[in-house]
Coordinates of C-alpha atoms in Angstrom, one line a residue:
M614 CA -25.1 84.6 1.5
I615 CA -25.4 82.7 4.6
Q616 CA -28.7 84.6 5.1
I617 CA -29.7 83.5 1.7
G618 CA -28.6 79.8 2.7
N619 CA -30.4 79.7 6.2
F620 CA -33.6 80.9 4.1
F621 CA -33.6 78.4 1.4
F622 CA -32.5 75.8 3.9
K623 CA -35.9 76.4 5.6
Y624 CA -37.9 76.1 2.4
R625 CA -35.6 73.4 0.6
N626 CA -38.1 70.6 0.1
Y627 CA -40.5 73.2 -1.9
V628 CA -37.4 74.2 -3.9
F629 CA -37.2 70.7 -5.2
I630 CA -41.2 70.7 -6.0
F631 CA -40.6 73.5 -7.9
L632 CA -37.8 72.5 -10.3
Y633 CA -39.5 69.0 -11.0
L634 CA -42.5 71.2 -12.2
A635 CA -40.4 73.4 -14.2
L636 CA -39.2 70.4 -16.1
F637 CA -42.5 70.9 -18.1
I638 CA -42.3 74.4 -19.2
P639 CA -42.0 74.6 -23.0
S640 CA -38.5 75.0 -24.2
R641 CA -36.1 74.7 -27.4
P642 CA -34.6 71.2 -27.3
I643 CA -31.0 70.5 -26.2
F644 CA -30.5 67.9 -29.3
D645 CA -32.9 68.0 -32.3
E646 CA -33.6 66.1 -35.5
A647 CA -31.8 68.8 -37.7
T648 CA -28.7 68.6 -35.9
F649 CA -28.4 65.0 -34.8
G650 CA -30.7 62.9 -37.3
L651 CA -33.7 60.8 -36.7
G652 CA -32.3 59.2 -33.9
Y653 CA -31.6 62.6 -31.5
Y654 CA -33.9 61.4 -28.8
K655 CA -31.4 58.4 -28.1
F656 CA -28.8 61.3 -26.9
P657 CA -30.7 63.0 -24.3
L658 CA -32.4 59.5 -23.3
F659 CA -28.9 57.9 -22.7
I660 CA -26.9 60.6 -21.7
G661 CA -30.2 62.0 -19.3
L662 CA -30.8 58.3 -17.6
T663 CA -26.9 57.9 -17.2
V664 CA -26.5 61.0 -15.2
T665 CA -29.6 61.2 -13.1
I666 CA -29.0 57.2 -11.9
L667 CA -25.5 58.2 -10.9
G668 CA -26.6 60.9 -8.7
Q669 CA -29.3 58.5 -7.2
L670 CA -26.3 55.9 -6.7
I671 CA -24.1 58.3 -5.1
R672 CA -27.0 59.5 -2.5
G673 CA -27.7 55.7 -1.9
A674 CA -23.8 55.0 -1.4
T675 CA -23.6 58.1 0.8
I676 CA -26.8 57.3 2.8
S677 CA -26.1 53.4 3.1
L678 CA -22.4 53.9 4.6
A679 CA -22.3 57.1 6.7
Y680 CA -25.5 59.0 7.0
I681 CA -25.9 62.5 8.7
V682 CA -28.2 61.5 11.3
R683 CA -29.4 65.3 11.7
G684 CA -29.4 67.9 8.5
G685 CA -31.6 70.2 10.2
K686 CA -33.7 70.9 13.4
D687 CA -36.9 73.0 13.4
K688 CA -36.1 74.1 9.9
K689 CA -32.9 75.4 10.8
V690 CA -29.0 74.2 10.2
Y691 CA -28.2 71.7 12.4
A692 CA -25.9 68.8 13.1
N693 CA -25.2 66.9 16.7
E694 CA -21.6 65.4 15.2
L695 CA -19.1 66.0 12.2
V696 CA -19.7 63.2 9.8
T697 CA -16.4 62.6 8.1
N698 CA -16.3 59.1 7.3
G699 CA -17.9 56.6 4.1
I700 CA -18.5 59.1 1.3
F701 CA -17.9 62.4 3.3
A702 CA -14.4 61.2 3.6
H703 CA -14.2 61.8 -0.1
C704 CA -16.6 64.9 -0.6
R705 CA -17.9 67.3 2.0
N706 CA -21.5 67.2 0.1
P707 CA -22.1 63.9 -1.6
L708 CA -25.9 64.1 -1.0
Y709 CA -26.0 67.8 -2.6
V710 CA -23.8 66.6 -5.6
G711 CA -25.8 63.3 -6.0
N712 CA -29.1 66.0 -6.0
I713 CA -27.4 67.9 -8.7
L714 CA -26.7 64.8 -10.8
M715 CA -30.3 63.7 -10.4
L716 CA -31.9 67.1 -11.5
V717 CA -29.5 67.7 -14.2
G718 CA -29.8 64.2 -15.7
V719 CA -33.6 64.7 -15.6
G720 CA -32.9 68.4 -17.4
I721 CA -31.3 66.3 -20.0
L722 CA -33.9 63.8 -20.5
V723 CA -36.7 66.2 -21.1
N724 CA -34.3 68.0 -23.5
S725 CA -34.7 71.2 -22.3
L726 CA -32.2 73.7 -23.0
L727 CA -34.1 76.3 -20.8
Y728 CA -34.0 73.8 -18.0
L729 CA -30.2 73.6 -18.0
L730 CA -29.6 77.4 -18.6
V731 CA -31.8 78.8 -16.0
F732 CA -33.0 76.7 -13.8
I733 CA -29.8 74.7 -13.2
P734 CA -27.8 77.7 -12.4
L735 CA -30.5 78.7 -10.1
F736 CA -30.5 75.7 -8.3
L737 CA -26.8 75.7 -8.0
F738 CA -26.8 79.2 -6.5
I739 CA -29.3 78.0 -4.2
Y740 CA -27.2 75.2 -3.1
Q741 CA -24.0 77.1 -2.7
A742 CA -25.9 79.4 -0.3
I743 CA -27.2 76.4 1.5
V744 CA -23.8 75.0 1.7
L745 CA -22.4 78.3 3.1
A746 CA -25.0 78.5 5.8
E747 CA -24.0 75.1 6.9
E748 CA -20.7 75.4 6.8
H749 CA -21.0 78.9 9.0
F750 CA -22.7 76.5 11.6
L751 CA -20.4 73.6 11.7
R752 CA -17.1 76.1 11.9
N753 CA -18.8 77.7 14.9
K754 CA -19.6 74.4 16.6
F755 CA -16.6 72.3 15.6
G756 CA -14.1 74.7 15.0
S757 CA -10.8 73.6 14.3
Q758 CA -12.1 69.9 13.6
F759 CA -14.2 71.3 10.8
D760 CA -11.1 73.5 9.7
A761 CA -9.0 70.4 9.2
Y762 CA -11.8 68.4 7.8
A763 CA -12.5 71.4 5.2
K764 CA -8.8 71.3 4.3
R765 CA -8.6 67.9 3.1
V766 CA -11.7 67.3 1.7
H767 CA -13.1 69.5 -1.3
R768 CA -16.7 70.5 -1.0
W769 CA -18.2 69.7 -4.3
L770 CA -15.7 67.5 -6.2
I771 CA -15.7 63.9 -4.9
N772 CA -11.6 62.4 -4.7
P773 CA -11.7 58.9 -5.9
V774 CA -8.6 57.9 -4.5
G775 CA -9.4 55.2 -2.0
L776 CA -12.9 55.3 -2.9
G777 CA -13.2 51.3 -3.1
K778 CA -11.3 50.8 0.0
T779 CA -13.9 53.2 1.6
I780 CA -16.9 51.2 0.5
S781 CA -15.8 47.8 0.8
G782 CA -14.6 48.6 4.4
M783 CA -17.9 49.6 5.7
H784 CA -21.5 48.1 6.2
F785 CA -23.7 48.7 3.2
S786 CA -27.2 49.4 4.7
W787 CA -30.0 49.0 2.2
R788 CA -32.5 49.2 4.5
R789 CA -31.4 52.9 5.8
W790 CA -31.0 53.8 1.9
L791 CA -34.7 52.9 1.5
V792 CA -36.1 54.2 4.5
R793 CA -34.4 57.7 4.3
E794 CA -34.9 57.9 0.3
Y795 CA -38.3 56.7 -0.5
N796 CA -39.9 60.1 -0.5
T797 CA -36.9 61.4 -2.8
Q798 CA -37.0 58.0 -4.9
V799 CA -40.8 58.3 -5.5
I800 CA -41.0 61.9 -6.8
W801 CA -37.6 61.3 -9.1
L802 CA -39.0 58.0 -10.4
L803 CA -42.3 60.0 -10.9
A804 CA -40.9 62.5 -12.8
I805 CA -38.6 60.3 -15.2
T806 CA -42.0 57.9 -15.9
L807 CA -44.1 61.2 -17.1
I808 CA -40.8 62.4 -18.9
L809 CA -40.7 59.2 -20.8
V810 CA -44.6 58.8 -21.1
F811 CA -45.7 62.5 -22.8
K812 CA -42.1 63.6 -24.0
Y813 CA -41.0 60.9 -26.0
T814 CA -44.1 61.3 -28.2
H815 CA -41.9 59.7 -31.4
W816 CA -42.1 56.4 -29.8
Q817 CA -45.8 56.6 -31.3
W818 CA -47.6 54.5 -28.4
D819 CA -51.4 54.8 -28.7
T820 CA -53.5 56.6 -26.4
T821 CA -54.7 53.5 -24.7
T822 CA -51.1 52.0 -24.4
R823 CA -49.8 54.6 -22.7
N824 CA -52.2 55.4 -20.3
T825 CA -52.0 51.8 -19.4
W826 CA -48.4 51.8 -18.8
L827 CA -48.8 55.1 -16.9
I828 CA -51.3 53.8 -14.8
V829 CA -49.1 50.6 -13.9
I830 CA -46.3 52.3 -13.4
V831 CA -48.2 54.7 -10.9
L832 CA -49.7 52.0 -8.8
I833 CA -46.2 50.3 -8.4
L834 CA -44.6 53.4 -7.0
A835 CA -47.5 53.7 -4.9
V836 CA -47.2 50.2 -3.6
Y837 CA -43.4 50.9 -3.2
Y838 CA -44.1 54.1 -1.2
G839 CA -46.9 52.5 1.2
T840 CA -44.6 49.4 1.6
I841 CA -41.5 51.5 2.7
K842 CA -43.6 53.8 4.7
Y843 CA -45.2 50.9 6.8
F844 CA -41.6 49.3 7.7
K845 CA -40.5 53.0 8.9
K846 CA -43.2 53.5 10.9
S847 CA -43.7 50.1 12.1
G848 CA -40.4 50.4 13.4
K849 CA -39.1 46.7 12.0
W850 CA -36.5 48.3 9.7
T851 CA -35.4 51.4 11.8
K852 CA -34.1 49.7 14.5
L853 CA -31.8 47.6 12.3
L854 CA -30.3 50.6 10.8

């Protein structure tokens, strides 16, 4: 599993591209009209958006409060310090938990039974392997310090005890959230846009209206992407992180 984890860590960005493309593979629905009535589409819409937004909020809180400065080096597992504060004091892998919820949420939003039964379990296997590879590295580098941390903080479950105190007692860097996360956010928002525009056909938008909204949203995302990238590359925000 450690070897598998090291392999997928190297190509983890491509895994996300594959998983987002898999959203549009035809599938039997999770919710259908025969079982849930004419308003069946409200179930995947509400549940899916709630779950996927929760995932992004978890990532945002993690990045904004205490971020892993280096999560990899030369496409290999690496860390220059053991981060145990912020959300990491409540879960060892909050960023991965956020990713999982984001993908589960869009899987529900697209109403794909295939995605939830095949691709999400595949994603969980890949992440479990990556985490085992990371923990192998951390245990070898930090020894008893990591063992003590692993004993008191769960690998996947977020312990809510004291979470409010943790959040209120630390500085929230929204700039760091945007600078570190804008790539993920744009891809995620684009996937949600495509799902809402092309999968929710029961809204009966005419083609012109649909295409107009799609163009407007894509342009907004492009401007957002370009703006945050400018602030990142110029150093105007990074020095304030």
